[in-house]
mmCIF file of C-alpha atoms in Angstrom:
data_model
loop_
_atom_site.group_PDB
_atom_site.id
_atom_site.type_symbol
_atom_site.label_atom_id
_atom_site.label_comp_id
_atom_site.label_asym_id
_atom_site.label_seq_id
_atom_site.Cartn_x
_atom_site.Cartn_y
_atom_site.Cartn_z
ATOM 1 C CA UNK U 1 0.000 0.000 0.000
ATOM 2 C CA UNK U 2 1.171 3.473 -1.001
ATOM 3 C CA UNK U 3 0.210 5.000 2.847
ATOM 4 C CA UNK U 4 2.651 1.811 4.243
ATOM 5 C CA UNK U 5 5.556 2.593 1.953
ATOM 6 C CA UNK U 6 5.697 6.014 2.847
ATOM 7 C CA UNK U 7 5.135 5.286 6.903
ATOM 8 C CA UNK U 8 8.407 3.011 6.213
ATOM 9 C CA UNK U 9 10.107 5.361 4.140
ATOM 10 C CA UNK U 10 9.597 7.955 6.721
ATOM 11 C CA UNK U 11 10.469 6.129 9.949
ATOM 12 C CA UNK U 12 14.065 4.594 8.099
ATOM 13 C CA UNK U 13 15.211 7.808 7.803
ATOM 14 C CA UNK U 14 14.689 9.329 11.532
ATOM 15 C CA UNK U 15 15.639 5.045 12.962
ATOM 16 C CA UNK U 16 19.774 6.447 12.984
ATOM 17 C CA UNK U 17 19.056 9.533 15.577
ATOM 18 C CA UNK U 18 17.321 7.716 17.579
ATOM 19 C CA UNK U 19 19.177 4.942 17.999
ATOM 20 C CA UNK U 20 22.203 7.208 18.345
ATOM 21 C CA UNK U 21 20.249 9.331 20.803
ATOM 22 C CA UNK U 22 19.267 6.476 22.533
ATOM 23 C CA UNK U 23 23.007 5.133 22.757
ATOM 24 C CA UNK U 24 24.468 8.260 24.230
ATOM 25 C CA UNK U 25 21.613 8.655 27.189
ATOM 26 C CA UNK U 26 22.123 4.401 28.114
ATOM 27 C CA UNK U 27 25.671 5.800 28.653
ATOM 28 C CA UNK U 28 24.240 8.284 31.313
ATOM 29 C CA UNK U 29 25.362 11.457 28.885
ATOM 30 C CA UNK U 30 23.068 14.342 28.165
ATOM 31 C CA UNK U 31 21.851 15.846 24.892
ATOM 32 C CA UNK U 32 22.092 19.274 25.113
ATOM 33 C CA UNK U 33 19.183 21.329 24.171
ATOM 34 C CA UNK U 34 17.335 17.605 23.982
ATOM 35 C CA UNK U 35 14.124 19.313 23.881
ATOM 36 C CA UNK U 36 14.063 22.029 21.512
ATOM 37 C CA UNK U 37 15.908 19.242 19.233
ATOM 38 C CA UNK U 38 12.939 16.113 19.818
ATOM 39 C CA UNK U 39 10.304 18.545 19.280
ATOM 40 C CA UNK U 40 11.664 19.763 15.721
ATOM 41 C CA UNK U 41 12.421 16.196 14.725
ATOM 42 C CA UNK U 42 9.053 15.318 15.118
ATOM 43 C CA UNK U 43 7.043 18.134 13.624
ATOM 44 C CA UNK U 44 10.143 17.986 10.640
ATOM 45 C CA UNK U 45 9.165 14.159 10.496
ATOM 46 C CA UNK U 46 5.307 14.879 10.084
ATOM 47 C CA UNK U 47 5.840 17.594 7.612
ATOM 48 C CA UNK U 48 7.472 15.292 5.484
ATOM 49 C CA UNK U 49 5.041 12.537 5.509
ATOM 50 C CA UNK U 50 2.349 15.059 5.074
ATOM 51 C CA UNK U 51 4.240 16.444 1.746
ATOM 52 C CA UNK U 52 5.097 12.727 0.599
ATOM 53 C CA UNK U 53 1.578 11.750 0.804
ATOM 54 C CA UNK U 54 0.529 15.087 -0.833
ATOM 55 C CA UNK U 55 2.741 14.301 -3.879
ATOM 56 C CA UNK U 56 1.713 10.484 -3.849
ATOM 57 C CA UNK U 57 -2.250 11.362 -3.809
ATOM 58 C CA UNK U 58 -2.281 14.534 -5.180
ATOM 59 C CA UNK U 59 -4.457 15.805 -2.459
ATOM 60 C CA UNK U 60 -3.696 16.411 1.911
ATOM 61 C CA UNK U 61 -5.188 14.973 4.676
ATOM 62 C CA UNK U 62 -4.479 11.471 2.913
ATOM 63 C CA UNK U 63 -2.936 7.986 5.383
ATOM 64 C CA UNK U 64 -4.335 9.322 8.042
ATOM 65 C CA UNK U 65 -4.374 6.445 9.879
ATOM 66 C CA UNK U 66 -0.691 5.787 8.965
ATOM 67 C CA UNK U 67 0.354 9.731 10.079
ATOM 68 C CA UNK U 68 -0.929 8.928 13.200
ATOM 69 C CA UNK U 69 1.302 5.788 13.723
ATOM 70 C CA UNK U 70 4.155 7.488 12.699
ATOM 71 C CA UNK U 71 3.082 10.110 15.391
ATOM 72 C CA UNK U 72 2.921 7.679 18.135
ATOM 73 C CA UNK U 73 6.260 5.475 17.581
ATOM 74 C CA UNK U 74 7.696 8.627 17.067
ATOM 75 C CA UNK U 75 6.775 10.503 20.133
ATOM 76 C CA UNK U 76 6.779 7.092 22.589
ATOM 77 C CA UNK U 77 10.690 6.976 21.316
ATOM 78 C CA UNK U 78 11.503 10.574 22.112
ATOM 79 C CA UNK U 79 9.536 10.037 25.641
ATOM 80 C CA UNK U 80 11.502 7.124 26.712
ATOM 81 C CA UNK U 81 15.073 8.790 25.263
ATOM 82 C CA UNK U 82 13.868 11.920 28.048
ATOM 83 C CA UNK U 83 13.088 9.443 30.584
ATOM 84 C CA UNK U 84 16.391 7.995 30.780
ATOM 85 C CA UNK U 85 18.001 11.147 30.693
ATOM 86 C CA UNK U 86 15.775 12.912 33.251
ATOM 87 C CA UNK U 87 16.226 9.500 35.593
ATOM 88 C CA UNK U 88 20.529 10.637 34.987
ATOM 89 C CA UNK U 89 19.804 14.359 36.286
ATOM 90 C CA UNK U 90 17.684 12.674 39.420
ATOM 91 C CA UNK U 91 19.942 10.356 40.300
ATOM 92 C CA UNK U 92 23.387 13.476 39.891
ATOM 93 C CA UNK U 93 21.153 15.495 41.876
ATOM 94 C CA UNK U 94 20.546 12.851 44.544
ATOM 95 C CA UNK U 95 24.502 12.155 44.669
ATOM 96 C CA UNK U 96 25.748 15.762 44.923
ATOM 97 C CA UNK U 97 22.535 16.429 47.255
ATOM 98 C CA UNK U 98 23.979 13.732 49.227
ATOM 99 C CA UNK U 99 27.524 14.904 49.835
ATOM 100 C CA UNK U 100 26.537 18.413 50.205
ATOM 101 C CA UNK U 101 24.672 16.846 53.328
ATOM 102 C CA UNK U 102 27.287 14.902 54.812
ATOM 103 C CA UNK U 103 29.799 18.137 54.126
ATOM 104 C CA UNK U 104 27.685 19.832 55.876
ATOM 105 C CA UNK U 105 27.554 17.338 58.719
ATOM 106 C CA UNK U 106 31.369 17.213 59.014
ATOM 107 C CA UNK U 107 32.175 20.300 59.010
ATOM 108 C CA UNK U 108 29.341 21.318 62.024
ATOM 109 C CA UNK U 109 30.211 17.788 63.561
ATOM 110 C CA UNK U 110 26.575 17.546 64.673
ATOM 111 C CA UNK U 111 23.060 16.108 62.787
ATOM 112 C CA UNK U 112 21.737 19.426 60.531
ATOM 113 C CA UNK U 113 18.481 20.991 61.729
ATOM 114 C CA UNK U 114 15.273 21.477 59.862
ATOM 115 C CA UNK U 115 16.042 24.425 57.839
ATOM 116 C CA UNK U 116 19.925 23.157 56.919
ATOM 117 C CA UNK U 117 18.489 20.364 55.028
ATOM 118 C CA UNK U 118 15.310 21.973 53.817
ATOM 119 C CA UNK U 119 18.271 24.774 52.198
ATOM 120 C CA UNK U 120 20.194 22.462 50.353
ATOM 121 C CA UNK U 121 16.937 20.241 49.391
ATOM 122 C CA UNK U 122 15.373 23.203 47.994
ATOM 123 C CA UNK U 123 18.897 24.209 45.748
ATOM 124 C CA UNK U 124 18.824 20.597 44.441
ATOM 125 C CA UNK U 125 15.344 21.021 43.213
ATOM 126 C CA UNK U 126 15.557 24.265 41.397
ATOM 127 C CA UNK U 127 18.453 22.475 39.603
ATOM 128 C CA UNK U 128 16.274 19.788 38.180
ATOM 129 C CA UNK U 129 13.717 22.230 37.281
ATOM 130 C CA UNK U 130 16.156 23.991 35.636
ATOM 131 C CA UNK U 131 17.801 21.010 33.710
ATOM 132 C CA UNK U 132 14.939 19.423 32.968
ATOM 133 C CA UNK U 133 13.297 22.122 31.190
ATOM 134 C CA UNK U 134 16.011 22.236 28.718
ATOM 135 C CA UNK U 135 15.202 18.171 28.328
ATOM 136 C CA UNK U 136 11.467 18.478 28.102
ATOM 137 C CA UNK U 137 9.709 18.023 24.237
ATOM 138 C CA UNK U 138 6.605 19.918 23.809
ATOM 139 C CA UNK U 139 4.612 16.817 23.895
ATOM 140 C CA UNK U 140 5.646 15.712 27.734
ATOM 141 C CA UNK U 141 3.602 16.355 30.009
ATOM 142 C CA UNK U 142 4.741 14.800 33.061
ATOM 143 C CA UNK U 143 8.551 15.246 34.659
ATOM 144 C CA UNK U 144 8.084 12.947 36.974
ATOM 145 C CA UNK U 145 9.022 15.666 39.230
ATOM 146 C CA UNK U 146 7.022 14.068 42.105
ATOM 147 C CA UNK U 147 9.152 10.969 41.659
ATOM 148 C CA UNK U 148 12.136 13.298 42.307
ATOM 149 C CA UNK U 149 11.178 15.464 45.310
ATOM 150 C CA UNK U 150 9.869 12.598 46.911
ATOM 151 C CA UNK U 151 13.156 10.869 46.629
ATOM 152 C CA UNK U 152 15.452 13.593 47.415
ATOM 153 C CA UNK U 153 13.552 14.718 50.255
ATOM 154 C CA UNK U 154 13.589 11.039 52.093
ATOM 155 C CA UNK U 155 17.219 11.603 51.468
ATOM 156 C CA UNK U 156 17.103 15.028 53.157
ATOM 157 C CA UNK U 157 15.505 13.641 56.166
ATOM 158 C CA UNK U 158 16.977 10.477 56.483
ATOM 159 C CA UNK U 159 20.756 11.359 55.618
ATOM 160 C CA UNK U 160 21.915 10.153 59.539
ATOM 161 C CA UNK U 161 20.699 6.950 59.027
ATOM 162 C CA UNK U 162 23.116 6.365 55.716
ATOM 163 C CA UNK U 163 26.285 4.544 56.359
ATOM 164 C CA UNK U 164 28.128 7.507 55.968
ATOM 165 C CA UNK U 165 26.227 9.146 58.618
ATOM 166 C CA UNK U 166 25.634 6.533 61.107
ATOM 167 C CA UNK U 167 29.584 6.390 61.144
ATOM 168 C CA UNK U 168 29.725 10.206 61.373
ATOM 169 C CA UNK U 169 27.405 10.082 64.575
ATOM 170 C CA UNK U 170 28.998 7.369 66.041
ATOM 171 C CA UNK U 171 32.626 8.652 66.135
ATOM 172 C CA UNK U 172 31.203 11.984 67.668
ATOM 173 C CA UNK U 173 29.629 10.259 70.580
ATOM 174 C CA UNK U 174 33.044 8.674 71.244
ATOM 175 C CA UNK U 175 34.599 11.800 70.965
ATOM 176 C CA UNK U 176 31.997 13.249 73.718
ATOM 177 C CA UNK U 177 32.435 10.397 75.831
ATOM 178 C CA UNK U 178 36.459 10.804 75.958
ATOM 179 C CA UNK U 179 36.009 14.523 76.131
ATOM 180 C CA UNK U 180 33.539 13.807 79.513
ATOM 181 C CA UNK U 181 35.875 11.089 81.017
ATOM 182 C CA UNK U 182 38.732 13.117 80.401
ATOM 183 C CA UNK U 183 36.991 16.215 82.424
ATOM 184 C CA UNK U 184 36.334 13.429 85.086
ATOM 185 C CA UNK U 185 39.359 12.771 85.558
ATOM 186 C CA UNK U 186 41.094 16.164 85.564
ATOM 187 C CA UNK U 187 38.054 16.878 88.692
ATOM 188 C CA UNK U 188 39.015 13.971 90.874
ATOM 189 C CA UNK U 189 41.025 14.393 94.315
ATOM 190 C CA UNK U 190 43.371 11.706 95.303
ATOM 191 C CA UNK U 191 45.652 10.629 97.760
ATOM 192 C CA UNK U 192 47.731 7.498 98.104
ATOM 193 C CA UNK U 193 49.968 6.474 101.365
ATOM 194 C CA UNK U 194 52.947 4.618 101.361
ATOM 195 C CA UNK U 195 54.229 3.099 104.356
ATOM 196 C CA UNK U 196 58.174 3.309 104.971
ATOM 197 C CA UNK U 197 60.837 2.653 107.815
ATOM 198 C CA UNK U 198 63.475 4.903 109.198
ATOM 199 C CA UNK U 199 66.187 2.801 110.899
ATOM 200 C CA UNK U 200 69.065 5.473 112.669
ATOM 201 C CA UNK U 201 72.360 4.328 114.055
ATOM 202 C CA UNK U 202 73.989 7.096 116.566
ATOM 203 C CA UNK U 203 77.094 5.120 117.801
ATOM 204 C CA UNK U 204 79.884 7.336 120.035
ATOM 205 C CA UNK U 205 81.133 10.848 118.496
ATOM 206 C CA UNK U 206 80.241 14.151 118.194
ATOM 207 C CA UNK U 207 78.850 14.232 115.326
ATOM 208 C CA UNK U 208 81.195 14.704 112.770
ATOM 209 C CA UNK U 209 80.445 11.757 110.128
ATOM 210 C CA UNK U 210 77.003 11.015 108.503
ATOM 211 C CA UNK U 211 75.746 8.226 106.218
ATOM 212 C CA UNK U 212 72.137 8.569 105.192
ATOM 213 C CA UNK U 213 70.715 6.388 102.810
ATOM 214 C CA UNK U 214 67.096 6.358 100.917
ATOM 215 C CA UNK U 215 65.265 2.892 99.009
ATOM 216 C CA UNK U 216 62.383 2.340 97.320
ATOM 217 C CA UNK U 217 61.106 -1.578 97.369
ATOM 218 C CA UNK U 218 57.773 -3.244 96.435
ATOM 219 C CA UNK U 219 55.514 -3.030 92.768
ATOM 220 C CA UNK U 220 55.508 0.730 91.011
ATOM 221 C CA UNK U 221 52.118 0.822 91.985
ATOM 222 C CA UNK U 222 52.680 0.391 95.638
ATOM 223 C CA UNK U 223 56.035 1.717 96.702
ATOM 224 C CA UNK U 224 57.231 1.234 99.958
ATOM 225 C CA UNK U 225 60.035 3.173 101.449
ATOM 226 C CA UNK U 226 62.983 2.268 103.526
ATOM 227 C CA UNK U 227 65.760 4.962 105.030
ATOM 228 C CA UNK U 228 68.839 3.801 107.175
ATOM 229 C CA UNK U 229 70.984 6.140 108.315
ATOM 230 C CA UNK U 230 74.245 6.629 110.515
ATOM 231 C CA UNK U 231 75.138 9.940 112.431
ATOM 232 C CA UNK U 232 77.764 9.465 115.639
ATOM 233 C CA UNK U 233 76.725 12.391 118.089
ATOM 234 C CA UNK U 234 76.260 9.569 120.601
ATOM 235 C CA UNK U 235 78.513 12.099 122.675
ATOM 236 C CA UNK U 236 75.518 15.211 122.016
ATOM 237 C CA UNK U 237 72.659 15.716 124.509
ATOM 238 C CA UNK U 238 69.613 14.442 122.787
ATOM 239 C CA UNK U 239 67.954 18.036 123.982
ATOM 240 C CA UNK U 240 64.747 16.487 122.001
ATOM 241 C CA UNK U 241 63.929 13.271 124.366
ATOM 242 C CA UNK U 242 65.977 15.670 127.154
ATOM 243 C CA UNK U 243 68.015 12.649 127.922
ATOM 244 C CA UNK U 244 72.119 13.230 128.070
ATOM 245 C CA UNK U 245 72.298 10.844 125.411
ATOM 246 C CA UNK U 246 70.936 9.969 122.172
ATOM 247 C CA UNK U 247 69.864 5.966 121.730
ATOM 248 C CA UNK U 248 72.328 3.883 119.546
ATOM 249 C CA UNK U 249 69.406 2.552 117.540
ATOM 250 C CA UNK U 250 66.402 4.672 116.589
ATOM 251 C CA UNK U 251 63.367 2.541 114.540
ATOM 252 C CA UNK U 252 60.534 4.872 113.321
ATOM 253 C CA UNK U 253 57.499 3.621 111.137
ATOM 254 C CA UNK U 254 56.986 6.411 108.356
ATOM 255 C CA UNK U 255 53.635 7.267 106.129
ATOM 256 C CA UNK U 256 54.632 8.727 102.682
ATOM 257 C CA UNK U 257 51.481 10.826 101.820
ATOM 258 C CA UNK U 258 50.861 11.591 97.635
ATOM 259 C CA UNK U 259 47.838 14.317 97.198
ATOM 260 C CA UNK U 260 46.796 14.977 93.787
ATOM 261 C CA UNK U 261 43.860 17.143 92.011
ATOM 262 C CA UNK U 262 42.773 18.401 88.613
#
């Protein structure tokens, strides 16, 4: 049939730029200016079925019935081509949306309030309004712009239960919780005693020759100290005991007292 050959005639010719539109958007690459350039292919594709068909029988309004396929295929091609391409800009938007978030987090090292996130959900949106309308043919109606608020703001709200922030909050909380111990302990008051001996020889003399000697024995943690020393003034009143003579052997228990605060 005449109306068939041109249909096929028609569609050969427009198969290559779709197919190579279709290849570049599968790749995740944009066509610039995508909709100003689907809209002209289309109406150029019409016009020249409409003058084939003129020439073929002599008269317009002929194949109706096969204008309208052409119509159809035609526009359901374009529509999907957008679709993949408007499912790239969601899903660059959701990404970049995503870090900005988690920036954001970092840098105030706390979970961003209401109107943080509702700020930098409300810059990625005007930037898929913005890209999309340079994407959009003439004969789309719907940019599944629901789909992509809906998704970006569940990401918004929900960006401290990622991975990314889950790890975020749970190295702060250690941070607070060495931060509080370590104010503990610069608050506390301690003191630790160590016992010790003093063990004094005072044989005969006046005093002239002295041997003192200091030892620490026992664990680090629990030090005990032990001090012998020799001094002969046995010949010196011992004006302390008021006796006219110091003892030769002195023994005297000792209590080493440590006091420390923040």
């Amino acid at each position: 049939a005449p109306c068939e050959t041109v249909r096929a005639e028609v569609m050969q010719k427009v198969w290559p730029r779709l197919e190579s539109w279709e290849k570049t958007s599968r790749q995740g690459r944009m066509i610039m200016g995508f909709g100003n350039k689907a809209s002209r292919l289309l109406n150029r594709t019409l016009e020249v079925f409409d003058a084939e068909v003129e020439q073929l029988a002599g008269e317009e309004g002929g194949c109706s019935a096969e204008r309208g396929e052409v119509e159809k295929l035609l526009t359901q091609q374009l529509h999907s081509i957008f679709l993949v391409q408007r499912s790239t800009i969601e899903q660059v938007l959701y990404q970049r949306l995503k870090q900005d978030l988690l920036r954001k987090m970092q840098r105030k090292r706390r979970e961003l309030n209401v109107k943080e996130k509702l700020r930098l959900f409300s810059a990625a949106m005007h930037d898929y309004d913005s890209q999309v309308v340079d994407l959009r043919p003439f004969f789309v109606d719907n940019t599944e712009r629901d789909r992509a608020e809906k998704r970006l703001s569940q990401l918004q709200w929900g960006i401290h239960e990622t991975p990314e922030g889950k790890d975020m909050m749970q190295k702060w909380k250690m941070d607070r919780m060495r931060r509080m111990g370590m104010q503990r302990q610069s608050k506390d008051f301690s003191v630790s005693l160590s016992p010790g001996m003093r063990l004094m020889f005072r044989p005969f003399g006046l005093g002239n020759f002295q041997i003192y000697s200091r030892r620490t024995i026992g664990p680090p943690h629990n030090e005990n100290e032990v001090a012998i020393g020799m001094l002969n003034d046995g010949k010196v009143v011992d004006v302390y005991n008021k006796a006219p003579r110091p003892p030769l052997i002195k023994f005297q228990p000792s209590v080493g007292v440590d006091v420390s605060t923040g």
